[in-house]
Amino acid sequence: MLTRRDRKKQQTKAALMSAALRLADERGLDHVTVEEISEAADVSPRTFFNYFATKDDAIIGEQIADGPSVCDRLLAVPAEVPLIPAMLEALAPEIQQFQADREIWLLRMRVIKNNPSLLPLLVARGGIAERESAGAIATRLGLPADDYFALLAATLTGTAVRAAMMRWADSEGHDDLPQLVREAFGVLAEGLNTQRKKGD
Amino acid sequence: MLTRRDRKKQQTKAALMSAALRLADERGLDHVTVEEISEAADVSPRTFFNYFATKDDAIIGEQIADGPSVCDRLLAVPAEVPLIPAMLEALAPEIQQFQADREIWLLRMRVIKNNPSLLPLLVARGGIAERESAGAIATRLGLPADDYFALLAATLTGTAVRAAMMRWADSEGHDDLPQLVREAFGVLAEGLNTQRKKGD
DNA sequence: CTAAAAGTTTGCAGTGACTGCAACTTAGTG
DNA sequence: CACTAAGTTGCAGTCACTGCAAACTTTTAG
């Protein structure tokens, strides 16, 4: 059940995130202090740290999916489906989420682009999800859980999604995100094919 | 010319790095202060920051190659050579360097493993090199400089190398590093091939 | 309705990373 | 031996972040 308390917490968290994004966008991340962010969200600085471990976290947010994770969804797709289509299907809800939170994500990507020190964190966050997915991919392919290829495939999908997001943000959201992701995977498959031909 | 001054600088830098690694290995990164590291290297804390922008930098080091970069070497390999062998060749000197600095790298990887907060930085550092390589790969394949596939391929090689390094470190240096890297690339090519068959 | 329990916010005091500046010391140069 | 350029250091200051305990608010139970 969602009590009033919980609702208020969500509100506060959203306020902090959005204040952090807005201010960082206006002035650049290192010209914004936690104090100012808290001020803008109308809570004490100490409270800020009850919600986020670091200032950067307030910008990046936490990729928490309420429902089943990419990982779960990937395992749910029938095993006959080839990896790339399966991955696309498992990713679909996430992508919809990005579009639903369109404003925030466009802003977030812009801030990250203008403050490259944030990129490591973004990549690292993706990396966690990727490592989980790697296990699921391995299962699908009947490989041991810590298989090289599974890890590489997972990394690749993460990179593809990130590249698509960047491109989407660069177009200021004019491009169609699902289309861009499909394109990234398509280019990938095609490129790998080309590579195989040249390599053989 | 390499004056005494320069030699001293190198010494100091090495001393700081090695002190940072040793202490972080013994006590864990956040139980070591910059003051203690400087103390151990026998310089003032202020001097530490003349050498490294952040504490973490002293652990990760800066992947500075004196000679030509991976990027340059990749372009030097004849265009007929397929991408993966070309990449292996371009990477060879780096790998030798890792082996030459064997002790430091094994220690470094152990510290990173035990202090995951460092991972983002390591990945980010790799990411810079990858983005450069992406350009070179694109050139080799006759693609535009910001091509999707080139970026994905570059990311993949970075991940392969990193995975090989991790495995090498896990074996405490008993495994043969060049062998592990070749294996990573091999598994990769093979896996992609399998995937193509399933996917068509 | 009320009092205790449980959860949340806040202030305070402290640690430690990191920076700019100016004084000081030392190595290279003519 | 100056003279200069480069490197080192101390100092004062800002800001991220933490633990603790007090104050406050919501929920729960009697």
mmCIF file of N, CA, C and O in Angstrom, chain B residues 100-169:
data_model
loop_
_atom_site.group_PDB
_atom_site.id
_atom_site.type_symbol
_atom_site.label_atom_id
_atom_site.label_comp_id
_atom_site.label_asym_id
_atom_site.label_seq_id
_atom_site.Cartn_x
_atom_site.Cartn_y
_atom_site.Cartn_z
ATOM 1 N N ALA B 100 55.247 -6.248 -18.414
ATOM 2 C CA ALA B 100 56.480 -5.665 -17.896
ATOM 3 C C ALA B 100 56.235 -5.074 -16.501
ATOM 4 O O ALA B 100 57.052 -5.222 -15.598
ATOM 5 N N ASP B 101 55.080 -4.426 -16.345
ATOM 6 C CA ASP B 101 54.741 -3.836 -15.054
ATOM 7 C C ASP B 101 53.879 -4.796 -14.243
ATOM 8 O O ASP B 101 53.032 -4.387 -13.451
ATOM 9 N N ARG B 102 54.125 -6.047 -14.480
ATOM 10 C CA ARG B 102 53.353 -7.126 -13.899
ATOM 11 C C ARG B 102 52.933 -6.894 -12.436
ATOM 12 O O ARG B 102 51.739 -6.899 -12.112
ATOM 13 N N GLU B 103 53.893 -6.664 -11.570
ATOM 14 C CA GLU B 103 53.591 -6.528 -10.141
ATOM 15 C C GLU B 103 52.565 -5.434 -9.906
ATOM 16 O O GLU B 103 51.569 -5.615 -9.214
ATOM 17 N N ILE B 104 52.845 -4.271 -10.502
ATOM 18 C CA ILE B 104 51.955 -3.140 -10.300
ATOM 19 C C ILE B 104 50.562 -3.440 -10.806
ATOM 20 O O ILE B 104 49.575 -3.157 -10.130
ATOM 21 N N TRP B 105 50.453 -4.031 -11.969
ATOM 22 C CA TRP B 105 49.128 -4.263 -12.546
ATOM 23 C C TRP B 105 48.338 -5.309 -11.777
ATOM 24 O O TRP B 105 47.122 -5.171 -11.610
ATOM 25 N N LEU B 106 49.020 -6.327 -11.302
ATOM 26 C CA LEU B 106 48.301 -7.331 -10.507
ATOM 27 C C LEU B 106 47.765 -6.685 -9.236
ATOM 28 O O LEU B 106 46.617 -6.897 -8.837
ATOM 29 N N LEU B 107 48.633 -5.887 -8.615
ATOM 30 C CA LEU B 107 48.216 -5.189 -7.404
ATOM 31 C C LEU B 107 47.051 -4.252 -7.708
ATOM 32 O O LEU B 107 46.033 -4.224 -7.007
ATOM 33 N N ARG B 108 47.202 -3.493 -8.773
ATOM 34 C CA ARG B 108 46.178 -2.518 -9.156
ATOM 35 C C ARG B 108 44.831 -3.197 -9.391
ATOM 36 O O ARG B 108 43.801 -2.741 -8.905
ATOM 37 N N MET B 109 44.854 -4.292 -10.127
ATOM 38 C CA MET B 109 43.605 -4.982 -10.412
ATOM 39 C C MET B 109 42.983 -5.529 -9.123
ATOM 40 O O MET B 109 41.770 -5.512 -8.965
ATOM 41 N N ARG B 110 43.827 -5.980 -8.211
ATOM 42 C CA ARG B 110 43.291 -6.494 -6.943
ATOM 43 C C ARG B 110 42.619 -5.361 -6.170
ATOM 44 O O ARG B 110 41.521 -5.518 -5.641
ATOM 45 N N VAL B 111 43.285 -4.219 -6.129
ATOM 46 C CA VAL B 111 42.721 -3.075 -5.415
ATOM 47 C C VAL B 111 41.395 -2.655 -6.045
ATOM 48 O O VAL B 111 40.421 -2.374 -5.348
ATOM 49 N N ILE B 112 41.345 -2.627 -7.359
ATOM 50 C CA ILE B 112 40.107 -2.251 -8.038
ATOM 51 C C ILE B 112 39.002 -3.237 -7.705
ATOM 52 O O ILE B 112 37.869 -2.850 -7.418
ATOM 53 N N LYS B 113 39.365 -4.499 -7.716
ATOM 54 C CA LYS B 113 38.376 -5.543 -7.418
ATOM 55 C C LYS B 113 37.805 -5.362 -6.015
ATOM 56 O O LYS B 113 36.608 -5.528 -5.789
ATOM 57 N N ASN B 114 38.669 -4.991 -5.076
ATOM 58 C CA ASN B 114 38.220 -4.848 -3.688
ATOM 59 C C ASN B 114 37.627 -3.479 -3.387
ATOM 60 O O ASN B 114 37.087 -3.261 -2.310
ATOM 61 N N ASN B 115 37.731 -2.563 -4.337
ATOM 62 C CA ASN B 115 37.166 -1.221 -4.161
ATOM 63 C C ASN B 115 36.396 -0.828 -5.422
ATOM 64 O O ASN B 115 36.870 -0.037 -6.226
ATOM 65 N N PRO B 116 35.212 -1.390 -5.567
ATOM 66 C CA PRO B 116 34.464 -1.260 -6.821
ATOM 67 C C PRO B 116 34.198 0.184 -7.225
ATOM 68 O O PRO B 116 33.921 0.441 -8.392
ATOM 69 N N SER B 117 34.303 1.100 -6.269
ATOM 70 C CA SER B 117 34.060 2.493 -6.634
ATOM 71 C C SER B 117 35.093 2.967 -7.655
ATOM 72 O O SER B 117 34.901 3.991 -8.311
ATOM 73 N N LEU B 118 36.174 2.231 -7.797
ATOM 74 C CA LEU B 118 37.206 2.614 -8.755
ATOM 75 C C LEU B 118 36.877 2.164 -10.167
ATOM 76 O O LEU B 118 37.406 2.710 -11.140
ATOM 77 N N LEU B 119 36.013 1.192 -10.285
ATOM 78 C CA LEU B 119 35.735 0.606 -11.593
ATOM 79 C C LEU B 119 35.266 1.626 -12.612
ATOM 80 O O LEU B 119 35.765 1.641 -13.742
ATOM 81 N N PRO B 120 34.333 2.489 -12.243
ATOM 82 C CA PRO B 120 33.893 3.498 -13.212
ATOM 83 C C PRO B 120 35.051 4.253 -13.827
ATOM 84 O O PRO B 120 35.090 4.453 -15.034
ATOM 85 N N LEU B 121 36.012 4.627 -13.001
ATOM 86 C CA LEU B 121 37.143 5.392 -13.518
ATOM 87 C C LEU B 121 37.958 4.573 -14.502
ATOM 88 O O LEU B 121 38.347 5.048 -15.572
ATOM 89 N N LEU B 122 38.189 3.310 -14.150
ATOM 90 C CA LEU B 122 38.947 2.433 -15.041
ATOM 91 C C LEU B 122 38.239 2.301 -16.383
ATOM 92 O O LEU B 122 38.848 2.442 -17.442
ATOM 93 N N VAL B 123 36.946 2.054 -16.321
ATOM 94 C CA VAL B 123 36.175 1.897 -17.542
ATOM 95 C C VAL B 123 36.179 3.190 -18.342
ATOM 96 O O VAL B 123 36.352 3.186 -19.562
ATOM 97 N N ALA B 124 36.052 4.305 -17.636
ATOM 98 C CA ALA B 124 36.036 5.594 -18.318
ATOM 99 C C ALA B 124 37.351 5.836 -19.040
ATOM 100 O O ALA B 124 37.375 6.296 -20.180
ATOM 101 N N ARG B 125 38.462 5.514 -18.375
ATOM 102 C CA ARG B 125 39.769 5.673 -19.004
ATOM 103 C C ARG B 125 39.840 4.860 -20.286
ATOM 104 O O ARG B 125 40.284 5.344 -21.320
ATOM 105 N N GLY B 126 39.406 3.599 -20.176
ATOM 106 C CA GLY B 126 39.364 2.760 -21.355
ATOM 107 C C GLY B 126 38.483 3.391 -22.421
ATOM 108 O O GLY B 126 38.823 3.388 -23.593
ATOM 109 N N GLY B 127 37.395 3.964 -21.974
ATOM 110 C CA GLY B 127 36.437 4.548 -22.907
ATOM 111 C C GLY B 127 37.043 5.626 -23.771
ATOM 112 O O GLY B 127 36.722 5.735 -24.957
ATOM 113 N N ILE B 128 37.935 6.409 -23.192
ATOM 114 C CA ILE B 128 38.592 7.461 -23.969
ATOM 115 C C ILE B 128 39.399 6.845 -25.104
ATOM 116 O O ILE B 128 39.261 7.223 -26.267
ATOM 117 N N ALA B 129 40.211 5.854 -24.751
ATOM 118 C CA ALA B 129 41.026 5.167 -25.757
ATOM 119 C C ALA B 129 40.126 4.521 -26.805
ATOM 120 O O ALA B 129 40.418 4.567 -28.003
ATOM 121 N N GLU B 130 39.017 3.955 -26.330
ATOM 122 C CA GLU B 130 38.105 3.293 -27.255
ATOM 123 C C GLU B 130 37.549 4.272 -28.266
ATOM 124 O O GLU B 130 37.486 3.985 -29.451
ATOM 125 N N ARG B 131 37.150 5.447 -27.778
ATOM 126 C CA ARG B 131 36.551 6.403 -28.699
ATOM 127 C C ARG B 131 37.559 6.822 -29.771
ATOM 128 O O ARG B 131 37.208 7.037 -30.919
ATOM 129 N N GLU B 132 38.837 6.916 -29.353
ATOM 130 C CA GLU B 132 39.865 7.234 -30.346
ATOM 131 C C GLU B 132 39.988 6.095 -31.359
ATOM 132 O O GLU B 132 40.008 6.318 -32.564
ATOM 133 N N SER B 133 40.054 4.869 -30.823
ATOM 134 C CA SER B 133 40.183 3.714 -31.708
ATOM 135 C C SER B 133 39.012 3.643 -32.669
ATOM 136 O O SER B 133 39.172 3.230 -33.817
ATOM 137 N N ALA B 134 37.857 4.021 -32.197
ATOM 138 C CA ALA B 134 36.662 3.941 -33.036
ATOM 139 C C ALA B 134 36.887 4.686 -34.344
ATOM 140 O O ALA B 134 36.537 4.197 -35.417
ATOM 141 N N GLY B 135 37.529 5.838 -34.241
ATOM 142 C CA GLY B 135 37.830 6.609 -35.440
ATOM 143 C C GLY B 135 38.718 5.827 -36.388
ATOM 144 O O GLY B 135 38.466 5.750 -37.593
ATOM 145 N N ALA B 136 39.757 5.202 -35.814
ATOM 146 C CA ALA B 136 40.698 4.444 -36.634
ATOM 147 C C ALA B 136 40.012 3.248 -37.288
ATOM 148 O O ALA B 136 40.239 2.949 -38.461
ATOM 149 N N ILE B 137 39.158 2.582 -36.530
ATOM 150 C CA ILE B 137 38.434 1.429 -37.075
ATOM 151 C C ILE B 137 37.552 1.871 -38.230
ATOM 152 O O ILE B 137 37.518 1.235 -39.289
ATOM 153 N N ALA B 138 36.872 2.986 -38.029
ATOM 154 C CA ALA B 138 36.006 3.516 -39.079
ATOM 155 C C ALA B 138 36.825 3.769 -40.352
ATOM 156 O O ALA B 138 36.434 3.370 -41.446
ATOM 157 N N THR B 139 37.989 4.399 -40.181
ATOM 158 C CA THR B 139 38.863 4.663 -41.324
ATOM 159 C C THR B 139 39.216 3.367 -42.055
ATOM 160 O O THR B 139 39.102 3.267 -43.275
ATOM 161 N N ARG B 140 39.629 2.370 -41.286
ATOM 162 C CA ARG B 140 40.001 1.077 -41.869
ATOM 163 C C ARG B 140 38.870 0.496 -42.699
ATOM 164 O O ARG B 140 39.092 -0.111 -43.738
ATOM 165 N N LEU B 141 37.661 0.623 -42.211
ATOM 166 C CA LEU B 141 36.522 -0.014 -42.866
ATOM 167 C C LEU B 141 35.868 0.899 -43.890
ATOM 168 O O LEU B 141 34.865 0.540 -44.497
ATOM 169 N N GLY B 142 36.436 2.105 -44.039
ATOM 170 C CA GLY B 142 35.867 3.036 -45.004
ATOM 171 C C GLY B 142 34.505 3.540 -44.586
ATOM 172 O O GLY B 142 33.625 3.783 -45.403
ATOM 173 N N LEU B 143 34.328 3.702 -43.279
ATOM 174 C CA LEU B 143 33.054 4.201 -42.760
ATOM 175 C C LEU B 143 33.231 5.637 -42.293
ATOM 176 O O LEU B 143 34.354 6.075 -42.054
ATOM 177 N N PRO B 144 32.149 6.384 -42.150
ATOM 178 C CA PRO B 144 32.259 7.735 -41.571
ATOM 179 C C PRO B 144 32.800 7.641 -40.152
ATOM 180 O O PRO B 144 32.618 6.624 -39.473
ATOM 181 N N ALA B 145 33.450 8.702 -39.718
ATOM 182 C CA ALA B 145 34.200 8.669 -38.455
ATOM 183 C C ALA B 145 33.331 8.346 -37.244
ATOM 184 O O ALA B 145 33.786 7.739 -36.284
ATOM 185 N N ASP B 146 32.058 8.745 -37.288
ATOM 186 C CA ASP B 146 31.224 8.543 -36.102
ATOM 187 C C ASP B 146 30.259 7.370 -36.290
ATOM 188 O O ASP B 146 29.192 7.328 -35.718
ATOM 189 N N ASP B 147 30.693 6.396 -37.104
ATOM 190 C CA ASP B 147 29.816 5.274 -37.399
ATOM 191 C C ASP B 147 29.490 4.453 -36.150
ATOM 192 O O ASP B 147 30.340 4.251 -35.288
ATOM 193 N N TYR B 148 28.237 4.008 -36.105
ATOM 194 C CA TYR B 148 27.778 3.150 -35.018
ATOM 195 C C TYR B 148 28.660 1.930 -34.826
ATOM 196 O O TYR B 148 29.144 1.647 -33.752
ATOM 197 N N PHE B 149 28.835 1.189 -35.925
ATOM 198 C CA PHE B 149 29.517 -0.091 -35.796
ATOM 199 C C PHE B 149 30.948 0.071 -35.309
ATOM 200 O O PHE B 149 31.426 -0.704 -34.477
ATOM 201 N N ALA B 150 31.608 1.097 -35.800
ATOM 202 C CA ALA B 150 32.986 1.324 -35.374
ATOM 203 C C ALA B 150 33.043 1.533 -33.861
ATOM 204 O O ALA B 150 33.891 0.962 -33.170
ATOM 205 N N LEU B 151 32.108 2.309 -33.364
ATOM 206 C CA LEU B 151 32.079 2.561 -31.919
ATOM 207 C C LEU B 151 31.832 1.268 -31.156
ATOM 208 O O LEU B 151 32.494 0.969 -30.157
ATOM 209 N N LEU B 152 30.883 0.485 -31.659
ATOM 210 C CA LEU B 152 30.555 -0.765 -30.982
ATOM 211 C C LEU B 152 31.755 -1.712 -31.009
ATOM 212 O O LEU B 152 32.084 -2.339 -30.000
ATOM 213 N N ALA B 153 32.421 -1.783 -32.139
ATOM 214 C CA ALA B 153 33.586 -2.655 -32.250
ATOM 215 C C ALA B 153 34.676 -2.222 -31.274
ATOM 216 O O ALA B 153 35.295 -3.052 -30.594
ATOM 217 N N ALA B 154 34.870 -0.915 -31.179
ATOM 218 C CA ALA B 154 35.900 -0.402 -30.272
ATOM 219 C C ALA B 154 35.551 -0.744 -28.825
ATOM 220 O O ALA B 154 36.404 -1.189 -28.052
ATOM 221 N N THR B 155 34.294 -0.548 -28.477
ATOM 222 C CA THR B 155 33.862 -0.857 -27.123
ATOM 223 C C THR B 155 34.103 -2.321 -26.809
ATOM 224 O O THR B 155 34.568 -2.687 -25.732
ATOM 225 N N LEU B 156 33.805 -3.122 -27.802
ATOM 226 C CA LEU B 156 33.941 -4.555 -27.635
ATOM 227 C C LEU B 156 35.387 -4.937 -27.352
ATOM 228 O O LEU B 156 35.668 -5.733 -26.462
ATOM 229 N N THR B 157 36.316 -4.354 -28.108
ATOM 230 C CA THR B 157 37.717 -4.702 -27.879
ATOM 231 C C THR B 157 38.140 -4.259 -26.480
ATOM 232 O O THR B 157 38.833 -4.991 -25.787
ATOM 233 N N GLY B 158 37.673 -3.090 -26.089
ATOM 234 C CA GLY B 158 37.992 -2.624 -24.746
ATOM 235 C C GLY B 158 37.506 -3.605 -23.697
ATOM 236 O O GLY B 158 38.242 -3.963 -22.775
ATOM 237 N N THR B 159 36.278 -4.049 -23.869
ATOM 238 C CA THR B 159 35.705 -4.983 -22.913
ATOM 239 C C THR B 159 36.484 -6.293 -22.911
ATOM 240 O O THR B 159 36.756 -6.864 -21.851
ATOM 241 N N ALA B 160 36.857 -6.751 -24.095
ATOM 242 C CA ALA B 160 37.601 -8.006 -24.194
ATOM 243 C C ALA B 160 38.920 -7.904 -23.435
ATOM 244 O O ALA B 160 39.271 -8.780 -22.643
ATOM 245 N N VAL B 161 39.618 -6.801 -23.660
ATOM 246 C CA VAL B 161 40.896 -6.628 -22.975
ATOM 247 C C VAL B 161 40.697 -6.571 -21.463
ATOM 248 O O VAL B 161 41.406 -7.224 -20.695
ATOM 249 N N ARG B 162 39.681 -5.805 -21.060
ATOM 250 C CA ARG B 162 39.432 -5.667 -19.622
ATOM 251 C C ARG B 162 39.093 -7.029 -19.003
ATOM 252 O O ARG B 162 39.600 -7.376 -17.934
ATOM 253 N N ALA B 163 38.253 -7.792 -19.701
ATOM 254 C CA ALA B 163 37.879 -9.104 -19.188
ATOM 255 C C ALA B 163 39.116 -9.992 -19.049
ATOM 256 O O ALA B 163 39.294 -10.690 -18.042
ATOM 257 N N ALA B 164 39.976 -9.914 -20.051
ATOM 258 C CA ALA B 164 41.201 -10.718 -20.006
ATOM 259 C C ALA B 164 42.074 -10.294 -18.824
ATOM 260 O O ALA B 164 42.613 -11.134 -18.099
ATOM 261 N N MET B 165 42.166 -8.993 -18.602
ATOM 262 C CA MET B 165 42.953 -8.482 -17.473
ATOM 263 C C MET B 165 42.404 -8.990 -16.145
ATOM 264 O O MET B 165 43.157 -9.395 -15.264
ATOM 265 N N MET B 166 41.101 -8.954 -16.029
ATOM 266 C CA MET B 166 40.465 -9.407 -14.785
ATOM 267 C C MET B 166 40.795 -10.877 -14.541
ATOM 268 O O MET B 166 41.164 -11.272 -13.447
ATOM 269 N N ARG B 167 40.644 -11.653 -15.619
ATOM 270 C CA ARG B 167 40.906 -13.082 -15.484
ATOM 271 C C ARG B 167 42.368 -13.314 -15.116
ATOM 272 O O ARG B 167 42.696 -14.144 -14.268
ATOM 273 N N TRP B 168 43.221 -12.539 -15.774
ATOM 274 C CA TRP B 168 44.657 -12.652 -15.497
ATOM 275 C C TRP B 168 44.929 -12.354 -14.018
ATOM 276 O O TRP B 168 45.622 -13.099 -13.328
ATOM 277 N N ALA B 169 44.323 -11.289 -13.549
ATOM 278 C CA ALA B 169 44.523 -10.900 -12.153
ATOM 279 C C ALA B 169 43.962 -11.974 -11.220
ATOM 280 O O ALA B 169 44.558 -12.282 -10.188
#
